[in-house]
Amino acid sequence: MRVSINIVTYNSLKDIDACLKSIFNQTNHDWRVLIVDNHSDDGTVEHIRATYPTVTVLQNFKNLGFAKAQNQALKFWDSEYALICNPDVVLAPTWLAELIAAADAHPTYGSLTGKIIRFSDSDQSTLALTPEHIDSTGLAVTRGRRFYDRGAGEEDRGQYDQSGDVFGVSGCVGFYRRPALEAVKLPSEEGRRRQRFAADQIYWEYFDENFFMYQEDADLAWRLQFAGWPAYYVSTAEASHRRSGFSHASGEVDLRQAISDRRRKSQFINHHSYLNHWLLLIKNLAWSDLLRHGYAIVWYEFKKFGWLCLAEQRTLAVLPRLWRLLPATIRKRQVITQRRRTTPVELRPWWQ
């Protein structure tokens, strides 16, 4: 088995059929599907077991979050590649074949992605790709360290039909090389205690479990870049995604648009996004880059904090948790720094 297809579900009954049908329609068949369910109560698990008997299902007794559940999946099978896939994603029939071929042809790349486009609820039942608007062609980042999906919301006019390097891959559907994941996994003392492992054993995290969900893909992308495992975009591989959140094609948006975007998101999303953004910076931002781009980073954070103080005070409730997570986050930063194979100077072309 070359590919483990890992899907985390949480009340995903309305999405999972379209996703699994697109997987079983793949032209490449050297894969197995593993679903980790985060305590759904809408019949998701029962439906999968009754309808797709060849799919392996692990069922958690509470919602452990995306990062923890994906780590469970990544440890279950030792496959050559791992495809991280959301249940609201539909893959074109040649998606896996094209990504495997690209990964085999580019062995130095740690992660790969294709052109991900958006669909509405009405499109999903037909499994049809809708080429009007792009959802993601990989992750990009601004000088202020705001991560976003490249091309998000743009009309697809062929502007992303050229394959090439990207900073990282979106967590909605990302293709990872196993040695790359092993090179950047992080030790977790909290996870070790939770699992009651022996003192000489280490509980490893591929996705940082303190993130719960949101921006864990950007964190992993940054760690992979530092460890010398870049990301590659395959323009001919297509998938579609019904995005529940909202993102812009450009990292630079004016204040009015930024405020509008935050109001369109739920408090849950804003809460975790703000916490995880700070964890992302503390773990990965090099001191030399802080000196070089500090003006952009501080200005962006100042504007965001001002808005939270004025109109979104509930989000500031994450600050005590950020303080509690600070020691563990600094320890993770030390591990990341020790493993660097790419210098901050070499990564500077990505900070647009």
Short mmCIF file of N, CA and C in Angstrom, two decimals, residues 90-210:
data_model
loop_
_atom_site.label_atom_id
_atom_site.label_comp_id
_atom_site.label_asym_id
_atom_site.label_seq_id
_atom_site.Cartn_x
_atom_site.Cartn_y
_atom_site.Cartn_z
N VAL A 90 -14.09 16.56 -2.82
CA VAL A 90 -14.34 15.61 -3.90
C VAL A 90 -13.13 15.61 -4.82
N LEU A 91 -12.56 14.43 -5.07
CA LEU A 91 -11.36 14.31 -5.89
C LEU A 91 -11.72 13.94 -7.33
N ALA A 92 -11.05 14.57 -8.29
CA ALA A 92 -11.17 14.13 -9.68
C ALA A 92 -10.56 12.73 -9.79
N PRO A 93 -11.01 11.91 -10.76
CA PRO A 93 -10.56 10.50 -10.83
C PRO A 93 -9.05 10.31 -10.91
N THR A 94 -8.32 11.25 -11.48
CA THR A 94 -6.87 11.07 -11.65
C THR A 94 -6.06 11.77 -10.57
N TRP A 95 -6.72 12.30 -9.53
CA TRP A 95 -6.02 13.07 -8.50
C TRP A 95 -4.85 12.29 -7.90
N LEU A 96 -5.11 11.10 -7.39
CA LEU A 96 -4.05 10.33 -6.74
C LEU A 96 -2.96 9.93 -7.72
N ALA A 97 -3.35 9.49 -8.90
CA ALA A 97 -2.36 9.06 -9.89
C ALA A 97 -1.41 10.20 -10.25
N GLU A 98 -1.94 11.39 -10.40
CA GLU A 98 -1.10 12.53 -10.78
C GLU A 98 -0.19 12.96 -9.63
N LEU A 99 -0.70 12.94 -8.40
CA LEU A 99 0.14 13.34 -7.28
C LEU A 99 1.22 12.30 -6.99
N ILE A 100 0.90 11.04 -7.11
CA ILE A 100 1.91 10.00 -6.91
C ILE A 100 3.01 10.12 -7.96
N ALA A 101 2.61 10.34 -9.22
CA ALA A 101 3.59 10.49 -10.29
C ALA A 101 4.49 11.70 -10.04
N ALA A 102 3.89 12.80 -9.60
CA ALA A 102 4.68 14.00 -9.32
C ALA A 102 5.61 13.79 -8.13
N ALA A 103 5.12 13.11 -7.09
CA ALA A 103 5.95 12.83 -5.91
C ALA A 103 7.12 11.92 -6.27
N ASP A 104 6.87 10.91 -7.11
CA ASP A 104 7.94 10.01 -7.53
C ASP A 104 8.98 10.75 -8.37
N ALA A 105 8.51 11.73 -9.16
CA ALA A 105 9.42 12.48 -10.03
C ALA A 105 10.19 13.57 -9.27
N HIS A 106 9.67 13.98 -8.10
CA HIS A 106 10.30 15.04 -7.31
C HIS A 106 10.52 14.53 -5.87
N PRO A 107 11.51 13.66 -5.67
CA PRO A 107 11.67 13.00 -4.35
C PRO A 107 12.12 13.93 -3.23
N THR A 108 12.52 15.14 -3.53
CA THR A 108 12.96 16.05 -2.48
C THR A 108 11.82 16.87 -1.90
N TYR A 109 10.61 16.73 -2.44
CA TYR A 109 9.47 17.50 -1.95
C TYR A 109 8.73 16.72 -0.87
N GLY A 110 8.39 17.42 0.21
CA GLY A 110 7.74 16.76 1.34
C GLY A 110 6.23 16.74 1.25
N SER A 111 5.64 17.68 0.52
CA SER A 111 4.19 17.74 0.40
C SER A 111 3.82 18.25 -0.98
N LEU A 112 2.64 17.83 -1.44
CA LEU A 112 2.16 18.22 -2.76
C LEU A 112 0.67 18.53 -2.69
N THR A 113 0.22 19.32 -3.62
CA THR A 113 -1.20 19.62 -3.72
C THR A 113 -1.55 19.87 -5.18
N GLY A 114 -2.84 19.98 -5.45
CA GLY A 114 -3.30 20.29 -6.78
C GLY A 114 -4.19 21.51 -6.76
N LYS A 115 -4.90 21.72 -7.86
CA LYS A 115 -5.82 22.86 -7.95
C LYS A 115 -7.14 22.47 -7.27
N ILE A 116 -7.45 23.16 -6.18
CA ILE A 116 -8.67 22.89 -5.43
C ILE A 116 -9.66 24.00 -5.73
N ILE A 117 -10.84 23.64 -6.17
CA ILE A 117 -11.85 24.62 -6.52
C ILE A 117 -13.05 24.48 -5.60
N ARG A 118 -13.87 25.51 -5.54
CA ARG A 118 -15.00 25.53 -4.62
C ARG A 118 -16.25 25.01 -5.28
N PHE A 119 -17.08 24.33 -4.48
CA PHE A 119 -18.41 24.00 -4.97
C PHE A 119 -19.44 24.42 -3.93
N SER A 120 -20.66 24.56 -4.39
CA SER A 120 -21.77 24.84 -3.50
C SER A 120 -22.41 23.52 -3.11
N ASP A 121 -23.36 23.56 -2.19
CA ASP A 121 -24.04 22.34 -1.77
C ASP A 121 -24.72 21.65 -2.94
N SER A 122 -25.23 22.42 -3.88
CA SER A 122 -25.94 21.81 -5.01
C SER A 122 -25.00 21.08 -5.94
N ASP A 123 -23.74 21.49 -5.99
CA ASP A 123 -22.77 20.82 -6.86
C ASP A 123 -22.33 19.48 -6.30
N GLN A 124 -22.36 19.34 -4.99
CA GLN A 124 -21.73 18.20 -4.34
C GLN A 124 -22.39 16.88 -4.72
N SER A 125 -23.72 16.87 -4.86
CA SER A 125 -24.42 15.63 -5.11
C SER A 125 -24.08 15.03 -6.46
N THR A 126 -23.61 15.85 -7.40
CA THR A 126 -23.29 15.38 -8.75
C THR A 126 -21.83 14.98 -8.89
N LEU A 127 -21.03 15.23 -7.87
CA LEU A 127 -19.58 15.00 -7.90
C LEU A 127 -18.91 15.82 -8.98
N ALA A 128 -19.56 16.86 -9.46
CA ALA A 128 -19.02 17.65 -10.56
C ALA A 128 -18.11 18.76 -10.04
N LEU A 129 -16.97 18.95 -10.71
CA LEU A 129 -16.10 20.05 -10.38
C LEU A 129 -16.68 21.33 -10.98
N THR A 130 -16.61 22.42 -10.23
CA THR A 130 -17.13 23.69 -10.72
C THR A 130 -15.98 24.66 -10.88
N PRO A 131 -15.56 24.95 -12.09
CA PRO A 131 -14.32 25.68 -12.33
C PRO A 131 -14.42 27.20 -12.19
N GLU A 132 -15.53 27.72 -11.69
CA GLU A 132 -15.68 29.17 -11.67
C GLU A 132 -14.72 29.85 -10.70
N HIS A 133 -14.57 29.29 -9.51
CA HIS A 133 -13.76 29.96 -8.49
C HIS A 133 -12.82 28.97 -7.81
N ILE A 134 -11.63 29.46 -7.50
CA ILE A 134 -10.58 28.64 -6.89
C ILE A 134 -10.73 28.67 -5.37
N ASP A 135 -10.43 27.56 -4.74
CA ASP A 135 -10.40 27.48 -3.29
C ASP A 135 -8.96 27.56 -2.78
N SER A 136 -8.04 26.83 -3.41
CA SER A 136 -6.64 26.88 -3.01
C SER A 136 -5.76 26.28 -4.09
N THR A 137 -4.61 26.89 -4.29
CA THR A 137 -3.56 26.28 -5.11
C THR A 137 -2.27 26.20 -4.29
N GLY A 138 -2.43 26.02 -3.00
CA GLY A 138 -1.30 25.98 -2.10
C GLY A 138 -1.32 27.16 -1.13
N LEU A 139 -0.50 27.09 -0.11
CA LEU A 139 -0.45 28.14 0.90
C LEU A 139 0.57 29.21 0.51
N ALA A 140 0.21 30.46 0.79
CA ALA A 140 1.11 31.59 0.61
C ALA A 140 1.12 32.39 1.91
N VAL A 141 2.04 33.35 2.02
CA VAL A 141 2.19 34.08 3.27
C VAL A 141 2.70 35.49 2.98
N THR A 142 2.27 36.45 3.78
CA THR A 142 2.69 37.84 3.63
C THR A 142 3.88 38.14 4.53
N ARG A 143 4.43 39.34 4.38
CA ARG A 143 5.52 39.76 5.26
C ARG A 143 5.07 39.84 6.71
N GLY A 144 3.79 40.14 6.92
CA GLY A 144 3.25 40.18 8.27
C GLY A 144 2.93 38.81 8.82
N ARG A 145 3.30 37.76 8.07
CA ARG A 145 3.09 36.36 8.44
C ARG A 145 1.61 36.00 8.55
N ARG A 146 0.83 36.54 7.64
CA ARG A 146 -0.56 36.13 7.50
C ARG A 146 -0.61 35.06 6.41
N PHE A 147 -1.01 33.85 6.78
CA PHE A 147 -1.09 32.75 5.82
C PHE A 147 -2.46 32.74 5.16
N TYR A 148 -2.48 32.41 3.89
CA TYR A 148 -3.74 32.36 3.14
C TYR A 148 -3.61 31.35 2.00
N ASP A 149 -4.75 30.96 1.46
CA ASP A 149 -4.78 30.04 0.33
C ASP A 149 -4.59 30.81 -0.97
N ARG A 150 -3.55 30.46 -1.69
CA ARG A 150 -3.24 31.15 -2.94
C ARG A 150 -4.38 30.98 -3.94
N GLY A 151 -4.87 32.10 -4.46
CA GLY A 151 -5.93 32.07 -5.46
C GLY A 151 -7.33 31.98 -4.91
N ALA A 152 -7.49 31.92 -3.58
CA ALA A 152 -8.81 31.70 -2.99
C ALA A 152 -9.80 32.76 -3.44
N GLY A 153 -10.93 32.33 -3.99
CA GLY A 153 -11.98 33.22 -4.42
C GLY A 153 -11.81 33.77 -5.82
N GLU A 154 -10.66 33.55 -6.44
CA GLU A 154 -10.45 34.05 -7.80
C GLU A 154 -11.19 33.19 -8.82
N GLU A 155 -11.62 33.82 -9.87
CA GLU A 155 -12.16 33.07 -10.99
C GLU A 155 -11.01 32.34 -11.68
N ASP A 156 -11.24 31.09 -12.01
CA ASP A 156 -10.19 30.28 -12.64
C ASP A 156 -10.12 30.62 -14.14
N ARG A 157 -9.12 31.42 -14.48
CA ARG A 157 -8.90 31.82 -15.88
C ARG A 157 -7.62 31.21 -16.43
N GLY A 158 -7.11 30.20 -15.76
CA GLY A 158 -5.88 29.57 -16.20
C GLY A 158 -4.63 30.20 -15.61
N GLN A 159 -4.80 31.14 -14.66
CA GLN A 159 -3.64 31.84 -14.09
C GLN A 159 -2.80 30.94 -13.19
N TYR A 160 -3.33 29.78 -12.80
CA TYR A 160 -2.58 28.83 -11.96
C TYR A 160 -2.40 27.49 -12.67
N ASP A 161 -2.25 27.54 -13.98
CA ASP A 161 -2.08 26.31 -14.76
C ASP A 161 -0.62 25.90 -14.91
N GLN A 162 0.27 26.58 -14.19
CA GLN A 162 1.68 26.23 -14.22
C GLN A 162 2.07 25.55 -12.91
N SER A 163 2.58 24.34 -12.98
CA SER A 163 3.03 23.63 -11.78
C SER A 163 4.31 24.28 -11.25
N GLY A 164 4.53 24.15 -9.95
CA GLY A 164 5.75 24.71 -9.37
C GLY A 164 5.71 24.74 -7.86
N ASP A 165 6.69 25.38 -7.27
CA ASP A 165 6.83 25.43 -5.82
C ASP A 165 5.76 26.32 -5.19
N VAL A 166 5.29 25.91 -4.02
CA VAL A 166 4.43 26.72 -3.16
C VAL A 166 5.00 26.61 -1.75
N PHE A 167 4.53 27.49 -0.85
CA PHE A 167 5.06 27.43 0.51
C PHE A 167 4.59 26.18 1.23
N GLY A 168 3.33 25.80 1.03
CA GLY A 168 2.79 24.62 1.69
C GLY A 168 1.49 24.20 1.03
N VAL A 169 0.82 23.23 1.65
CA VAL A 169 -0.42 22.70 1.08
C VAL A 169 -1.55 22.90 2.08
N SER A 170 -2.74 23.10 1.55
CA SER A 170 -3.91 23.31 2.38
C SER A 170 -4.28 22.03 3.12
N GLY A 171 -4.73 22.18 4.36
CA GLY A 171 -5.10 21.03 5.16
C GLY A 171 -6.38 20.36 4.71
N CYS A 172 -7.16 21.00 3.82
CA CYS A 172 -8.39 20.36 3.37
C CYS A 172 -8.10 19.13 2.52
N VAL A 173 -7.00 19.14 1.78
CA VAL A 173 -6.56 17.95 1.04
C VAL A 173 -5.09 18.14 0.69
N GLY A 174 -4.24 17.43 1.43
CA GLY A 174 -2.80 17.57 1.25
C GLY A 174 -2.14 16.20 1.14
N PHE A 175 -1.12 16.11 0.31
CA PHE A 175 -0.42 14.86 0.03
C PHE A 175 0.98 14.96 0.62
N TYR A 176 1.31 14.06 1.57
CA TYR A 176 2.56 14.16 2.31
C TYR A 176 3.42 12.91 2.13
N ARG A 177 4.72 13.14 2.07
CA ARG A 177 5.69 12.04 2.01
C ARG A 177 6.03 11.62 3.44
N ARG A 178 6.01 10.32 3.71
CA ARG A 178 6.22 9.83 5.06
C ARG A 178 7.56 10.26 5.67
N PRO A 179 8.70 10.12 4.98
CA PRO A 179 9.96 10.56 5.61
C PRO A 179 9.95 12.05 5.98
N ALA A 180 9.24 12.86 5.23
CA ALA A 180 9.16 14.29 5.55
C ALA A 180 8.40 14.49 6.86
N LEU A 181 7.29 13.78 7.02
CA LEU A 181 6.52 13.88 8.26
C LEU A 181 7.34 13.40 9.45
N GLU A 182 8.09 12.33 9.26
CA GLU A 182 8.90 11.82 10.36
C GLU A 182 10.01 12.80 10.74
N ALA A 183 10.47 13.57 9.76
CA ALA A 183 11.57 14.50 10.02
C ALA A 183 11.13 15.71 10.84
N VAL A 184 9.83 16.01 10.84
CA VAL A 184 9.38 17.24 11.51
C VAL A 184 8.43 16.97 12.68
N LYS A 185 8.21 15.71 13.03
CA LYS A 185 7.31 15.41 14.14
C LYS A 185 7.88 15.97 15.44
N LEU A 186 7.00 16.33 16.35
CA LEU A 186 7.39 17.00 17.58
C LEU A 186 7.06 16.16 18.81
N PRO A 187 7.91 16.16 19.81
CA PRO A 187 7.58 15.46 21.06
C PRO A 187 6.55 16.24 21.87
N SER A 188 5.66 15.51 22.53
CA SER A 188 4.62 16.15 23.32
C SER A 188 4.57 15.52 24.70
N GLU A 189 4.95 16.26 25.72
CA GLU A 189 4.89 15.75 27.08
C GLU A 189 3.43 15.56 27.51
N GLU A 190 2.57 16.48 27.09
CA GLU A 190 1.16 16.37 27.45
C GLU A 190 0.55 15.11 26.85
N GLY A 191 0.88 14.83 25.60
CA GLY A 191 0.37 13.63 24.96
C GLY A 191 0.89 12.37 25.62
N ARG A 192 2.15 12.39 26.01
CA ARG A 192 2.72 11.22 26.68
C ARG A 192 2.01 10.94 28.00
N ARG A 193 1.71 12.00 28.75
CA ARG A 193 1.01 11.81 30.02
C ARG A 193 -0.41 11.30 29.78
N ARG A 194 -1.02 11.83 28.73
CA ARG A 194 -2.40 11.43 28.45
C ARG A 194 -2.47 9.95 28.07
N GLN A 195 -1.46 9.48 27.37
CA GLN A 195 -1.44 8.09 26.95
C GLN A 195 -0.83 7.16 28.00
N ARG A 196 -0.29 7.75 29.06
CA ARG A 196 0.33 6.97 30.14
C ARG A 196 1.46 6.08 29.62
N PHE A 197 2.27 6.67 28.74
CA PHE A 197 3.43 5.93 28.23
C PHE A 197 4.49 5.87 29.32
N ALA A 198 5.43 4.95 29.13
CA ALA A 198 6.56 4.85 30.05
C ALA A 198 7.42 6.09 29.93
N ALA A 199 8.21 6.34 30.96
CA ALA A 199 8.99 7.57 31.02
C ALA A 199 9.99 7.68 29.88
N ASP A 200 10.48 6.55 29.38
CA ASP A 200 11.50 6.60 28.33
C ASP A 200 10.89 6.58 26.93
N GLN A 201 9.58 6.70 26.82
CA GLN A 201 8.92 6.76 25.53
C GLN A 201 8.40 8.17 25.27
N ILE A 202 8.30 8.51 23.99
CA ILE A 202 7.88 9.84 23.59
C ILE A 202 6.64 9.74 22.72
N TYR A 203 5.68 10.57 23.02
CA TYR A 203 4.49 10.68 22.20
C TYR A 203 4.75 11.74 21.14
N TRP A 204 4.65 11.36 19.85
CA TRP A 204 5.01 12.26 18.76
C TRP A 204 3.77 12.88 18.14
N GLU A 205 3.93 14.11 17.71
CA GLU A 205 2.87 14.82 17.02
C GLU A 205 3.36 15.25 15.64
N TYR A 206 2.61 14.92 14.60
CA TYR A 206 2.90 15.44 13.26
C TYR A 206 2.24 16.81 13.12
N PHE A 207 0.93 16.86 13.34
CA PHE A 207 0.24 18.13 13.49
C PHE A 207 0.29 18.50 14.98
N ASP A 208 0.54 19.75 15.26
CA ASP A 208 0.62 20.22 16.65
C ASP A 208 -0.78 20.16 17.27
N GLU A 209 -0.93 19.34 18.30
CA GLU A 209 -2.24 19.11 18.89
C GLU A 209 -2.74 20.27 19.74
N ASN A 210 -1.89 21.22 20.05
CA ASN A 210 -2.36 22.42 20.73
C ASN A 210 -3.18 23.31 19.82
#
